[in-house]
Amino acid sequence: MASTLPPSPSQRQRPPFPLKKSRRRRLVLTPEGRRQLQRFQNLAQTRPFRIVLAWSVLVLALGGLSLKLFQLQILQGEMLVERALGQQTVNSTTFVPRRPVKTRDGSVLAVDQSVFTLFAHPKYFSEPLEQVAAKLAAILDMPEADLLQRLRTQETGIKVTDAVAEGTARQVRQLYIDGLDLTPRPQRLYPQGDLFGAIVGYVNDEQAGQAGVEMSQQEQLQRPSLELSMRHTGDGSVIPTDLPEGFLHQDDLSLQLTLDRRLQRATEVALTKQLQAWGAKRGTAMILDAQDGSLLSLVVLPTYDPNRYWESNVELFRNWAVTDLYEPGSTFKPINVAIALESGKLKADDFIYDEGQLVISEHVVQNHDFSAAGGRGAISLPQVLQYSSNIGMVRIVQKLDPGNYHAWLEKLGLGKSLATDLPSLPTSQLKTLEEFKTSPIEPATAAFGQGLSLTPLQLAQLHGSLANGGKLVSPHVVDGLVDSKGHFHWRPELPSPQPVFSPKTTQAVLEMMETVVVNGDVSAVPGYRIGGKTGTAQKAENGIYVAGARITSFVGILPVQNPRYVVLAVVDEPQGGNAYGSTVAAPVVKEIIESLVSTLGLPPTEPVALDSQGNPVALDRNGQPITASADAETLNGIWAH
Amino acid sequence: MAARPAEIDYVPVPLPSSHRPQPSQRRLRRPARRMPTRASHGAALSPNQVQPLALRSPLPAGLRSLMMLQRSSSVLMVGLGVATLMVYGGTVHSQRAWSEAYSKLAQLRRNEPQLTLANEALKQHSADDAERQDSGLVDPSPSNALFLEPAPPRPTQPASPMPLEPSDLGREFPVSY
């Protein structure tokens, strides 16, 4: 808003001081005013010193700043960035834990935990040495004098202790003492202890498996580790820029085994009982699912606790069911019968003449009970198996010519090593074709299971071929890599099942094996049709059979009408005169089968009334348990006992 | 534009040296002299006629545009400064939040195996307890198992209509018990 001065001086009003900016007054000057203004301007022009001084000071300051900026940013820029990165960057391999190992029913067998290694650098201690030692000794539960002495030995790099747990590490950190360094490292723990020791194995300090599944599945168990360079701020937190892809992602895969914890426990209990009762050196028992070759339980005794593997004998780290060869003895006889039936040289209802004793190439071969029972004459095939007649088997195998028999044995995998996913497999032993052809004692001894050697696992595989209709499956313990939702991300590549027998042959042999169980009352479980074979073999060392050292075994296959499971128990060197497969190993198999059918809910063929001890409540006149489908004639006149 | 009177702010006129303004009056400086009423051109002026004086020539276009530029760049600068501060604050905050979340993740990852181990230890403990002689528990075996054949599936029957209750008829008369 403009206003002009009033004309007369008397009416001139004082301009309001200070002038409000909102009401700027516009003034017009008369020439006199202009002269005054000119004078002022001249004044300003003739004495600019102070203004110029002020101006130059400010400009100099600004110039100096920009010079410094130029120097820092452009000249020293790279060097400073490098130095900053050098201070911030930490090259580390992050703690990537090994994948856990689980059973099919979800029990955890092996899991990684992070523990810390405590390093002390006394050079950087912010408190006196004695104080630090006192505080640390209190937290770590170590003798103080010891600790003090160790801290005095060096200036830096003293490893105080190795396994500091999470909570203790937090306490150490909260001391806030400079010069204490906690580095994480993984530690593998095995919650099941020695129950699965022989199968899972253990790892060494570099997290490399040394035995068992830890060794054979090293690739699957090891997560790919990232070599990271991360940048840290002053307080140790990570700067989240330039982090590599996949830095945060950690898969939740775990290795699932085919084993079942309940069955493993039941197997171990049964085997331990007999080992202790007979004072045996070692034993093994396993349950094989013959349909796909997965092992439901595999127990090897004696065994070790992988949490404290260094306290055990090195020999125990071997799983002897997988790595040690033995001569199977009579448990191999059903296989030979199947070979003979399959080759067509024998029929299921043939009769074999059993002399009881034979002389072959200056060797005397006889039945194990020859001195008691003598020769039995003409016996049927089931009876050959029931009496476990060696001569009967020799006669059966003599129907095949040696070359053919040898080819059959090779087809079954003898002379080769088994394809399985446990480590350290040996090659099974078989005499050569030349020896088979030239010396007739060789096929004869092979007929009753001596003279050839294989591992217990391989024997289970061969009986598995009888159980699944004639296919050689690959026994394995690894199911695959499973995520937390149960989806498989990886499965092992197993060789496809190889047919060797026909289903007719195997069913015929199984029914013969059933008579062994029923007539011999070995490992009979009422209500279930089980086929079995005992085995008692002399142990050989350096080619000479050791007197009194036996290896007893029993194999059971159930259910006979729809065979699925093979249960094998081998007991090495039981003590005592009455130590045979039927007395030592068969009770193990019976108990294992009882647990198996209860745990998996296998229905019996015919429901049988049992009392609390597991004995049938009533038997018919043939001594067989009364089943639910017994007819009136059988029931007539039977008294319950 | 030359016809328009120049607009100027009030220009303080320096006082003569004899008269020094008091500090309290410094702001209240009065013009020392009266404004002359005569125009410098010599023409007779009436009191009501004052010739406007252009003390300052209109600013050259360049200078004016520079001033505009300065003003607008100041505004822009302030805006950018505020934006920078906001972005900086956001960066610091997000980095701190990330660090916190990451350390939480690392802590959870360290806790997970401990939970697993505790769970397994509990299972072992209860299994050991169960196996003791005096626990009153037995191993499962066929002698204490019942096998039942499931009944064949029965065809579903339509639901039969419910018989009418007395209350459905409405409370016309009391129900006596």
XYZ file of C-alpha atoms in Angstrom, chain A:
641
model
C 0.000 0.000 0.000
C 1.525 3.232 -1.002
C 1.071 6.546 0.525
C 2.697 9.836 -0.141
C 4.026 12.258 2.356
C 1.655 15.016 3.372
C 2.545 18.311 1.779
C 3.122 20.357 4.884
C 5.829 19.425 7.304
C 3.620 20.118 10.272
C 1.238 17.470 9.146
C 3.923 14.998 8.331
C 3.576 11.908 10.299
C 6.317 9.882 11.684
C 6.849 6.810 9.699
C 6.225 3.814 11.918
C 9.480 2.239 13.086
C 10.462 -0.484 12.510
C 8.775 -0.800 9.204
C 6.545 -3.807 9.043
C 7.267 -5.783 5.943
C 3.609 -6.268 5.310
C 3.024 -2.669 5.088
C 5.888 -1.514 3.031
C 5.803 2.070 2.421
C 6.756 3.352 -0.856
C 8.531 6.580 -0.648
C 9.428 8.914 -3.325
C 12.330 11.181 -2.858
C 12.772 14.693 -3.825
C 16.007 15.707 -5.435
C 17.346 16.622 -2.024
C 16.657 13.132 -0.898
C 18.316 11.831 -3.945
C 21.418 13.779 -3.207
C 21.517 12.346 0.230
C 21.153 8.858 -1.111
C 23.914 9.509 -3.571
C 26.159 10.602 -0.783
C 25.430 7.446 1.103
C 26.191 5.347 -1.872
C 29.438 7.163 -2.471
C 30.319 6.586 1.084
C 29.739 2.933 0.688
C 31.781 2.880 -2.447
C 34.749 4.770 -1.136
C 35.148 2.715 2.025
C 34.419 -0.858 1.189
C 37.083 -2.282 3.411
C 34.987 -3.910 6.059
C 32.560 -5.381 3.664
C 35.279 -6.683 1.489
C 37.002 -8.093 4.508
C 33.931 -9.905 5.628
C 33.298 -11.136 2.147
C 36.810 -12.371 1.635
C 36.855 -14.188 4.932
C 33.695 -16.037 4.020
C 34.865 -16.768 0.518
C 38.209 -18.024 1.765
C 36.484 -20.302 4.209
C 34.251 -21.646 1.521
C 37.188 -22.089 -0.796
C 39.109 -23.912 1.850
C 36.196 -26.218 2.464
C 35.819 -27.021 -1.187
C 39.523 -27.629 -1.506
C 39.398 -30.046 1.410
C 36.336 -31.666 -0.089
C 38.161 -32.084 -3.354
C 41.139 -33.524 -1.594
C 39.167 -36.008 0.453
C 36.672 -37.071 -2.108
C 38.677 -37.099 -5.262
C 42.293 -37.442 -4.337
C 42.066 -39.659 -1.285
C 38.633 -41.070 -2.025
C 39.615 -44.520 -3.103
C 42.154 -44.972 -0.363
C 39.672 -43.960 2.306
C 36.976 -46.242 0.957
C 39.444 -49.081 0.955
C 40.441 -48.392 4.503
C 36.828 -48.225 5.640
C 36.032 -51.492 3.913
C 39.087 -53.016 5.448
C 37.906 -52.076 8.893
C 34.326 -53.121 8.362
C 34.657 -56.261 6.367
C 34.822 -59.601 8.074
C 35.526 -62.612 5.903
C 33.853 -65.497 7.510
C 32.396 -68.819 6.697
C 29.121 -68.597 8.467
C 28.151 -71.339 10.811
C 26.275 -73.655 8.482
C 25.124 -76.639 10.447
C 25.101 -80.151 9.081
C 21.729 -81.565 8.233
C 20.048 -83.620 10.933
C 19.473 -87.357 10.610
C 16.059 -88.737 11.500
C 14.260 -92.042 11.528
C 11.055 -92.721 9.681
C 9.021 -92.172 12.806
C 10.568 -88.784 13.442
C 13.164 -89.511 16.126
C 16.248 -87.368 15.706
C 19.459 -89.364 15.503
C 21.999 -86.621 14.890
C 21.757 -82.845 15.147
C 24.201 -79.945 15.028
C 24.449 -77.478 17.840
C 26.564 -74.348 17.973
C 29.098 -74.157 20.727
C 31.741 -71.512 21.150
C 35.499 -71.571 21.409
C 36.811 -68.951 23.802
C 40.052 -67.231 22.880
C 41.763 -64.773 25.185
C 44.122 -61.997 24.159
C 45.597 -60.615 27.406
C 47.230 -57.774 25.480
C 43.838 -56.135 25.044
C 42.389 -56.822 28.432
C 40.639 -53.808 29.858
C 40.919 -55.164 33.358
C 43.824 -56.621 35.284
C 44.671 -60.227 34.550
C 43.746 -61.594 37.948
C 40.305 -60.046 37.833
C 39.612 -61.430 34.402
C 40.792 -64.852 35.488
C 38.581 -64.744 38.573
C 35.496 -63.763 36.595
C 36.092 -66.306 33.860
C 36.793 -69.106 36.296
C 33.496 -68.424 38.013
C 31.526 -68.561 34.784
C 33.382 -71.386 33.050
C 33.679 -73.511 36.168
C 37.435 -73.944 35.812
C 40.094 -73.768 38.540
C 41.231 -70.188 38.832
C 44.933 -70.827 39.393
C 45.078 -72.964 36.265
C 43.390 -70.317 34.211
C 45.643 -67.591 35.532
C 48.722 -69.567 34.652
C 47.483 -70.145 31.140
C 46.651 -66.503 30.637
C 50.197 -65.599 31.568
C 51.777 -67.772 28.899
C 51.098 -65.615 25.855
C 50.056 -62.155 24.822
C 47.443 -63.161 22.312
C 45.734 -66.205 20.970
C 45.212 -68.339 24.042
C 42.510 -70.938 23.533
C 40.840 -71.024 26.888
C 38.212 -73.660 26.296
C 36.532 -75.442 23.490
C 32.928 -76.196 24.269
C 31.208 -73.161 25.686
C 27.437 -73.500 25.584
C 25.055 -70.755 24.503
C 24.083 -69.568 27.946
C 27.665 -69.496 29.201
C 28.731 -67.599 26.096
C 26.137 -64.978 26.798
C 27.420 -64.607 30.337
C 30.984 -64.199 29.074
C 29.854 -61.575 26.590
C 28.038 -59.667 29.282
C 31.265 -59.242 31.189
C 32.154 -56.727 28.461
C 35.852 -57.348 28.817
C 37.971 -56.499 25.804
C 40.209 -59.211 24.495
C 37.811 -62.134 24.889
C 36.815 -63.716 21.627
C 33.998 -66.212 21.142
C 33.926 -67.999 17.812
C 31.036 -70.312 17.053
C 31.622 -73.814 15.808
C 29.252 -76.681 15.194
C 29.117 -79.684 17.492
C 27.306 -82.835 16.489
C 25.140 -84.498 19.090
C 23.475 -87.890 19.001
C 20.413 -87.953 21.266
C 19.808 -91.691 20.926
C 23.207 -92.645 22.255
C 24.412 -96.113 21.393
C 21.094 -97.404 20.067
C 21.919 -96.202 16.571
C 25.644 -95.764 17.062
C 26.785 -98.377 14.578
C 24.528 -97.047 11.858
C 24.846 -93.298 12.206
C 28.558 -93.177 12.940
C 30.288 -89.998 14.058
C 32.057 -86.926 12.700
C 35.460 -85.519 13.468
C 36.398 -81.931 14.264
C 36.184 -80.806 10.678
C 32.639 -82.077 10.436
C 33.670 -84.900 8.129
C 31.944 -88.215 8.737
C 34.215 -91.006 9.831
C 31.864 -93.978 10.085
C 28.379 -95.123 9.211
C 25.825 -92.947 7.490
C 27.733 -89.806 8.431
C 30.540 -91.017 6.197
C 28.649 -92.628 3.354
C 26.172 -89.753 3.026
C 28.681 -86.977 3.620
C 27.573 -85.117 0.493
C 23.924 -85.153 1.396
C 24.490 -84.170 4.995
C 26.767 -81.251 4.341
C 24.995 -78.035 3.533
C 26.789 -75.899 0.980
C 28.666 -73.320 3.012
C 28.975 -69.724 1.953
C 32.235 -67.870 2.040
C 30.922 -64.536 3.121
C 32.426 -61.152 3.441
C 30.097 -59.077 5.542
C 30.500 -55.512 6.652
C 30.039 -54.775 10.315
C 29.348 -51.493 12.036
C 31.207 -50.464 15.139
C 28.897 -52.321 17.477
C 29.166 -55.530 15.526
C 25.850 -55.467 13.726
C 25.822 -56.381 10.087
C 25.412 -53.787 7.363
C 22.815 -55.289 5.078
C 24.227 -54.160 1.753
C 26.046 -56.223 -0.834
C 25.145 -59.460 0.835
C 25.360 -62.470 -1.424
C 22.184 -64.109 -2.617
C 20.997 -66.989 -0.559
C 22.702 -65.562 2.485
C 19.645 -65.865 4.661
C 18.219 -68.985 3.156
C 18.938 -72.218 4.940
C 17.076 -75.265 3.785
C 15.210 -77.357 6.312
C 16.120 -80.704 4.786
C 16.998 -83.638 6.966
C 18.228 -87.084 6.072
C 15.539 -89.660 6.731
C 16.519 -93.224 7.431
C 14.341 -96.253 6.862
C 14.833 -97.407 10.459
C 12.121 -97.381 13.059
C 13.153 -96.470 16.570
C 10.684 -98.746 18.307
C 11.718 -101.761 16.271
C 15.369 -100.924 16.758
C 14.855 -100.788 20.494
C 12.933 -104.070 20.543
C 15.628 -105.742 18.434
C 18.354 -104.506 20.720
C 16.571 -105.746 23.803
C 16.024 -109.200 22.314
C 19.591 -109.540 21.082
C 21.174 -108.276 24.302
C 19.232 -110.830 26.307
C 20.547 -113.774 24.336
C 24.087 -112.438 24.078
C 24.268 -112.153 27.805
C 22.597 -115.531 28.376
C 25.071 -117.348 26.148
C 28.169 -115.233 26.784
C 28.622 -114.582 23.082
C 31.334 -112.383 21.646
C 29.122 -110.338 19.360
C 25.794 -110.445 17.627
C 23.662 -108.778 15.030
C 19.975 -108.718 14.224
C 18.065 -106.973 11.491
C 14.635 -106.601 9.965
C 14.533 -106.208 6.193
C 11.451 -105.155 4.281
C 11.837 -107.400 1.231
C 9.513 -105.360 -0.998
C 11.939 -102.471 -1.421
C 15.001 -103.484 0.558
C 14.642 -100.913 3.337
C 15.994 -101.977 6.705
C 13.552 -101.449 9.543
C 16.108 -102.204 12.184
C 19.772 -103.084 12.230
C 21.402 -103.796 15.555
C 25.043 -104.652 15.999
C 26.437 -105.526 19.413
C 28.708 -104.552 21.043
C 28.393 -100.964 19.903
C 29.509 -97.489 20.960
C 28.049 -94.135 21.816
C 28.962 -91.681 19.045
C 28.810 -88.809 21.516
C 31.928 -90.256 23.110
C 33.430 -92.158 20.263
C 36.979 -91.577 21.453
C 36.376 -93.751 24.465
C 35.600 -96.846 22.405
C 37.698 -99.433 20.689
C 38.357 -98.549 17.065
C 37.065 -101.947 15.988
C 33.577 -101.029 17.124
C 33.330 -98.272 14.532
C 32.831 -100.957 11.929
C 29.307 -102.196 11.479
C 30.185 -105.865 11.331
C 26.853 -106.886 9.848
C 27.946 -104.934 6.790
C 31.708 -105.311 6.775
C 32.538 -108.768 8.072
C 32.303 -111.966 6.075
C 31.194 -115.200 7.660
C 30.250 -118.640 6.479
C 26.480 -118.868 6.684
C 26.097 -122.571 7.220
C 22.637 -124.057 7.127
C 20.851 -120.748 6.644
C 22.111 -120.902 3.085
C 20.316 -124.190 2.390
C 16.936 -122.695 1.337
C 18.799 -120.668 -1.269
C 20.361 -123.791 -2.689
C 16.971 -125.498 -2.769
C 15.564 -122.524 -4.632
C 18.446 -122.687 -7.113
C 17.810 -126.364 -7.712
C 14.051 -125.856 -8.115
C 14.497 -122.897 -10.413
C 16.957 -124.710 -12.637
C 14.342 -127.383 -13.192
C 16.549 -130.232 -12.004
C 14.435 -130.688 -8.899
C 10.737 -130.766 -8.235
C 9.055 -129.619 -5.038
C 7.662 -133.046 -4.206
C 10.871 -135.004 -4.933
C 12.428 -137.318 -2.401
C 16.127 -137.295 -1.598
C 18.100 -140.230 -0.286
C 19.997 -139.238 2.837
C 22.823 -141.657 3.677
C 23.938 -139.617 6.630
C 27.584 -139.700 5.631
C 29.509 -139.477 2.408
C 33.099 -139.495 1.375
C 33.896 -136.990 -1.330
C 37.466 -136.607 -2.552
C 38.925 -138.014 0.625
C 36.791 -135.680 2.754
C 34.138 -137.104 5.054
C 30.919 -135.180 4.855
C 28.146 -136.032 7.284
C 25.011 -134.678 8.904
C 25.474 -132.791 12.109
C 23.424 -135.429 13.944
C 24.862 -138.425 12.136
C 26.267 -139.960 15.257
C 22.861 -139.782 16.907
C 20.435 -140.357 14.049
C 22.483 -142.030 11.340
C 21.203 -142.048 7.786
C 17.525 -141.244 7.317
C 16.887 -142.786 3.968
C 14.440 -141.179 1.573
C 13.221 -137.846 2.883
C 11.143 -135.108 1.311
C 12.487 -131.653 0.626
C 10.751 -130.062 3.645
C 12.305 -132.768 5.776
C 15.744 -132.010 4.367
C 15.328 -128.517 5.715
C 13.752 -129.644 8.952
C 16.540 -132.077 9.781
C 19.037 -129.670 8.206
C 20.560 -132.631 6.431
C 23.929 -131.849 4.866
C 23.930 -135.034 2.808
C 20.469 -134.247 1.516
C 21.735 -130.879 0.347
C 24.809 -132.397 -1.267
C 22.520 -134.767 -3.186
C 20.331 -131.874 -4.285
C 23.245 -129.815 -5.510
C 24.748 -132.802 -7.283
C 21.747 -132.692 -9.625
C 23.223 -129.463 -11.025
C 26.517 -129.621 -12.761
C 29.238 -127.617 -10.994
C 29.601 -125.002 -13.716
C 25.889 -124.322 -13.683
C 25.831 -124.183 -9.898
C 28.752 -121.782 -9.841
C 27.035 -119.570 -12.394
C 23.949 -119.513 -10.214
C 25.936 -118.505 -7.168
C 27.560 -115.723 -9.102
C 24.177 -114.581 -10.384
C 23.058 -114.271 -6.791
C 25.907 -111.871 -6.100
C 28.452 -114.117 -4.443
C 31.983 -113.094 -5.270
C 30.896 -109.471 -5.576
C 30.185 -106.835 -2.998
C 26.716 -105.822 -2.033
C 25.254 -102.563 -3.334
C 24.155 -100.695 -0.235
C 24.530 -97.262 1.272
C 26.561 -98.125 4.320
C 30.293 -97.789 4.030
C 33.196 -100.230 3.855
C 31.770 -103.119 1.939
C 33.842 -106.234 1.455
C 33.642 -108.638 -1.437
C 31.961 -111.915 -0.651
C 34.059 -114.978 -1.135
C 33.333 -117.798 -3.507
C 35.657 -120.446 -4.774
C 36.570 -120.067 -8.418
C 34.888 -121.873 -11.294
C 38.002 -123.992 -11.834
C 37.933 -125.192 -8.264
C 34.245 -125.949 -8.525
C 34.762 -127.961 -11.664
C 37.880 -129.813 -10.700
C 37.252 -130.627 -7.070
C 33.812 -132.039 -6.191
C 34.201 -131.221 -2.504
C 33.762 -127.539 -3.279
C 30.201 -127.619 -4.555
C 29.433 -130.115 -1.811
C 30.541 -127.773 0.958
C 28.805 -124.903 -0.749
C 25.658 -127.013 -0.648
C 25.472 -126.751 3.104
C 26.717 -123.198 3.339
C 30.377 -123.636 4.193
C 33.227 -122.820 1.876
C 31.661 -119.584 0.822
C 31.389 -116.448 2.893
C 29.229 -113.404 2.817
C 28.097 -110.651 5.167
C 24.960 -111.020 7.293
C 23.374 -108.225 5.293
C 23.966 -110.085 2.070
C 22.389 -113.205 3.530
C 19.358 -111.124 4.442
C 19.229 -109.877 0.877
C 19.248 -113.420 -0.492
C 16.425 -114.446 1.821
C 14.682 -111.263 0.765
C 14.619 -112.621 -2.747
C 12.749 -115.634 -1.395
C 10.359 -113.283 0.359
C 9.500 -110.906 -2.458
C 8.924 -113.426 -5.212
C 12.459 -113.793 -6.529
C 14.022 -110.325 -6.871
C 17.369 -109.270 -5.531
C 16.737 -105.909 -3.858
C 19.397 -103.599 -2.543
C 19.262 -103.340 1.272
C 19.527 -99.708 2.278
C 19.022 -97.496 5.292
C 18.653 -94.105 3.617
C 15.203 -92.978 2.505
C 16.261 -89.596 1.222
C 16.347 -85.896 2.008
C 13.049 -84.721 3.426
C 11.876 -81.209 4.262
C 9.838 -80.283 7.284
C 6.586 -80.917 5.402
C 7.540 -84.443 4.442
C 8.306 -83.878 0.768
C 11.287 -85.696 -0.623
C 13.881 -83.532 -2.298
C 16.353 -86.287 -3.044
C 16.239 -90.036 -3.019
C 19.191 -92.340 -3.386
C 19.594 -94.086 -6.689
C 19.390 -97.747 -6.008
C 19.911 -100.452 -8.572
C 16.566 -101.756 -9.764
C 15.479 -105.136 -8.375
C 16.945 -107.979 -10.382
C 14.792 -111.069 -10.809
C 16.566 -114.346 -10.050
C 13.796 -116.767 -9.066
C 10.216 -117.244 -10.113
C 7.400 -116.644 -7.604
C 6.363 -120.305 -7.794
C 9.800 -121.431 -6.697
C 10.015 -118.970 -3.851
C 6.578 -119.796 -2.538
C 7.438 -123.497 -2.584
C 10.650 -122.881 -0.637
C 8.829 -120.656 1.851
C 6.336 -123.365 2.585
C 9.178 -125.789 3.198
C 10.696 -123.253 5.556
C 7.361 -122.971 7.319
C 7.529 -126.627 8.235
C 10.863 -125.972 9.950
C 9.188 -123.482 12.254
C 6.070 -125.510 12.854
C 7.621 -128.931 13.276
C 10.686 -127.788 15.108
C 8.754 -125.221 17.165
C 11.509 -122.719 16.686
C 10.496 -119.083 16.668
C 6.837 -119.940 16.354
C 4.447 -117.107 17.044
C 0.852 -118.385 17.364
C -1.428 -117.147 14.665
C 1.283 -116.164 12.205
C 2.721 -118.202 9.383
C 6.463 -117.882 9.629
C 9.084 -119.605 7.537
C 12.521 -120.034 9.027
C 15.843 -121.822 8.955
C 18.408 -122.393 11.671
C 22.100 -122.244 11.026
C 25.077 -123.367 13.035
C 28.442 -123.046 11.328
C 31.960 -123.782 12.417
C 34.177 -120.764 12.326
C 37.282 -120.927 10.221
C 40.476 -119.032 10.764
C 43.197 -119.058 8.128
C 41.475 -121.898 6.370
C 41.299 -124.132 9.427
C 38.086 -124.704 11.282
C 38.436 -123.765 14.922
C 37.018 -126.343 17.270
C 34.298 -125.104 19.554
C 33.929 -121.763 17.850
C 30.577 -121.505 16.203
C 28.509 -118.857 14.629
C 24.794 -119.422 15.061
C 22.058 -117.784 13.069
C 18.385 -117.929 12.380
C 16.402 -116.374 9.569
C 12.640 -115.901 9.657
C 10.344 -114.770 6.874
C 6.798 -113.695 7.530
C 3.964 -113.842 6.720
C 4.281 -116.878 4.460
C 1.015 -116.304 2.612
C 2.069 -112.807 1.618
C 5.718 -112.580 2.484
C 7.179 -109.232 3.301
C 9.667 -109.168 6.180
C 12.950 -110.985 6.680
C 14.274 -111.166 10.239
C 17.847 -112.364 10.660
C 19.785 -112.886 13.870
C 23.439 -113.956 13.985
C 25.241 -114.681 17.249
C 28.977 -115.151 17.166
C 30.682 -117.663 19.494
C 28.015 -118.508 22.020
C 29.442 -120.521 24.883
C 28.010 -123.812 25.963
C 27.436 -127.279 24.612
C 23.845 -126.670 23.572
C 24.600 -123.576 21.539
C 22.853 -123.988 18.210
C 20.936 -121.699 15.946
C 17.686 -123.046 17.310
C 18.578 -122.362 20.920
C 20.589 -119.185 20.626
C 19.395 -117.231 17.624
C 15.821 -118.444 17.131
C 14.484 -116.924 20.395
C 15.863 -113.555 19.282
C 13.925 -113.798 16.047
C 10.782 -114.861 17.867
C 10.870 -111.820 20.128
C 11.653 -109.524 17.258
C 8.719 -110.898 15.297
C 6.405 -110.400 18.260
C 7.418 -106.750 18.478
C 7.236 -106.380 14.725
C 3.667 -107.571 14.430
C 2.565 -105.527 17.417
C 4.269 -102.336 16.349
C 3.268 -102.475 12.736
C -0.121 -103.983 13.409
C 0.275 -107.021 11.177
C -2.871 -109.088 11.469
C -2.447 -112.799 12.091
C -3.438 -115.317 9.483
C -5.937 -116.810 11.822
C -6.756 -115.121 15.102
C -5.788 -117.410 17.953
C -6.863 -117.126 21.533
C -3.782 -116.498 23.649
C -3.279 -116.292 27.357
C -1.247 -113.583 29.026
C 1.996 -115.475 28.511
C 1.419 -115.641 24.768
C 0.613 -119.325 24.738
C -2.450 -120.572 22.935
C -5.359 -121.228 25.196
C -6.223 -124.521 23.550
C -4.576 -126.917 21.158
C -6.239 -129.401 18.872
C -5.273 -133.043 18.712
C -2.435 -132.284 16.315
C -0.914 -129.877 18.775
C -1.865 -126.854 16.720
C -3.547 -123.846 18.300
C -7.271 -123.605 17.850
C -7.967 -120.790 15.457
C -11.093 -118.766 14.847
C -12.051 -120.822 11.867
C -11.851 -124.172 13.650
C -14.736 -126.419 12.686
C -16.979 -128.357 14.985
C -15.040 -131.580 14.624
C -11.814 -130.006 15.800
C -13.543 -128.372 18.712
C -15.322 -131.490 19.742
C -13.807 -132.972 22.842
C -11.068 -130.434 23.345
C -10.481 -129.250 26.815
C -8.932 -125.893 27.426
C -5.796 -126.019 29.562
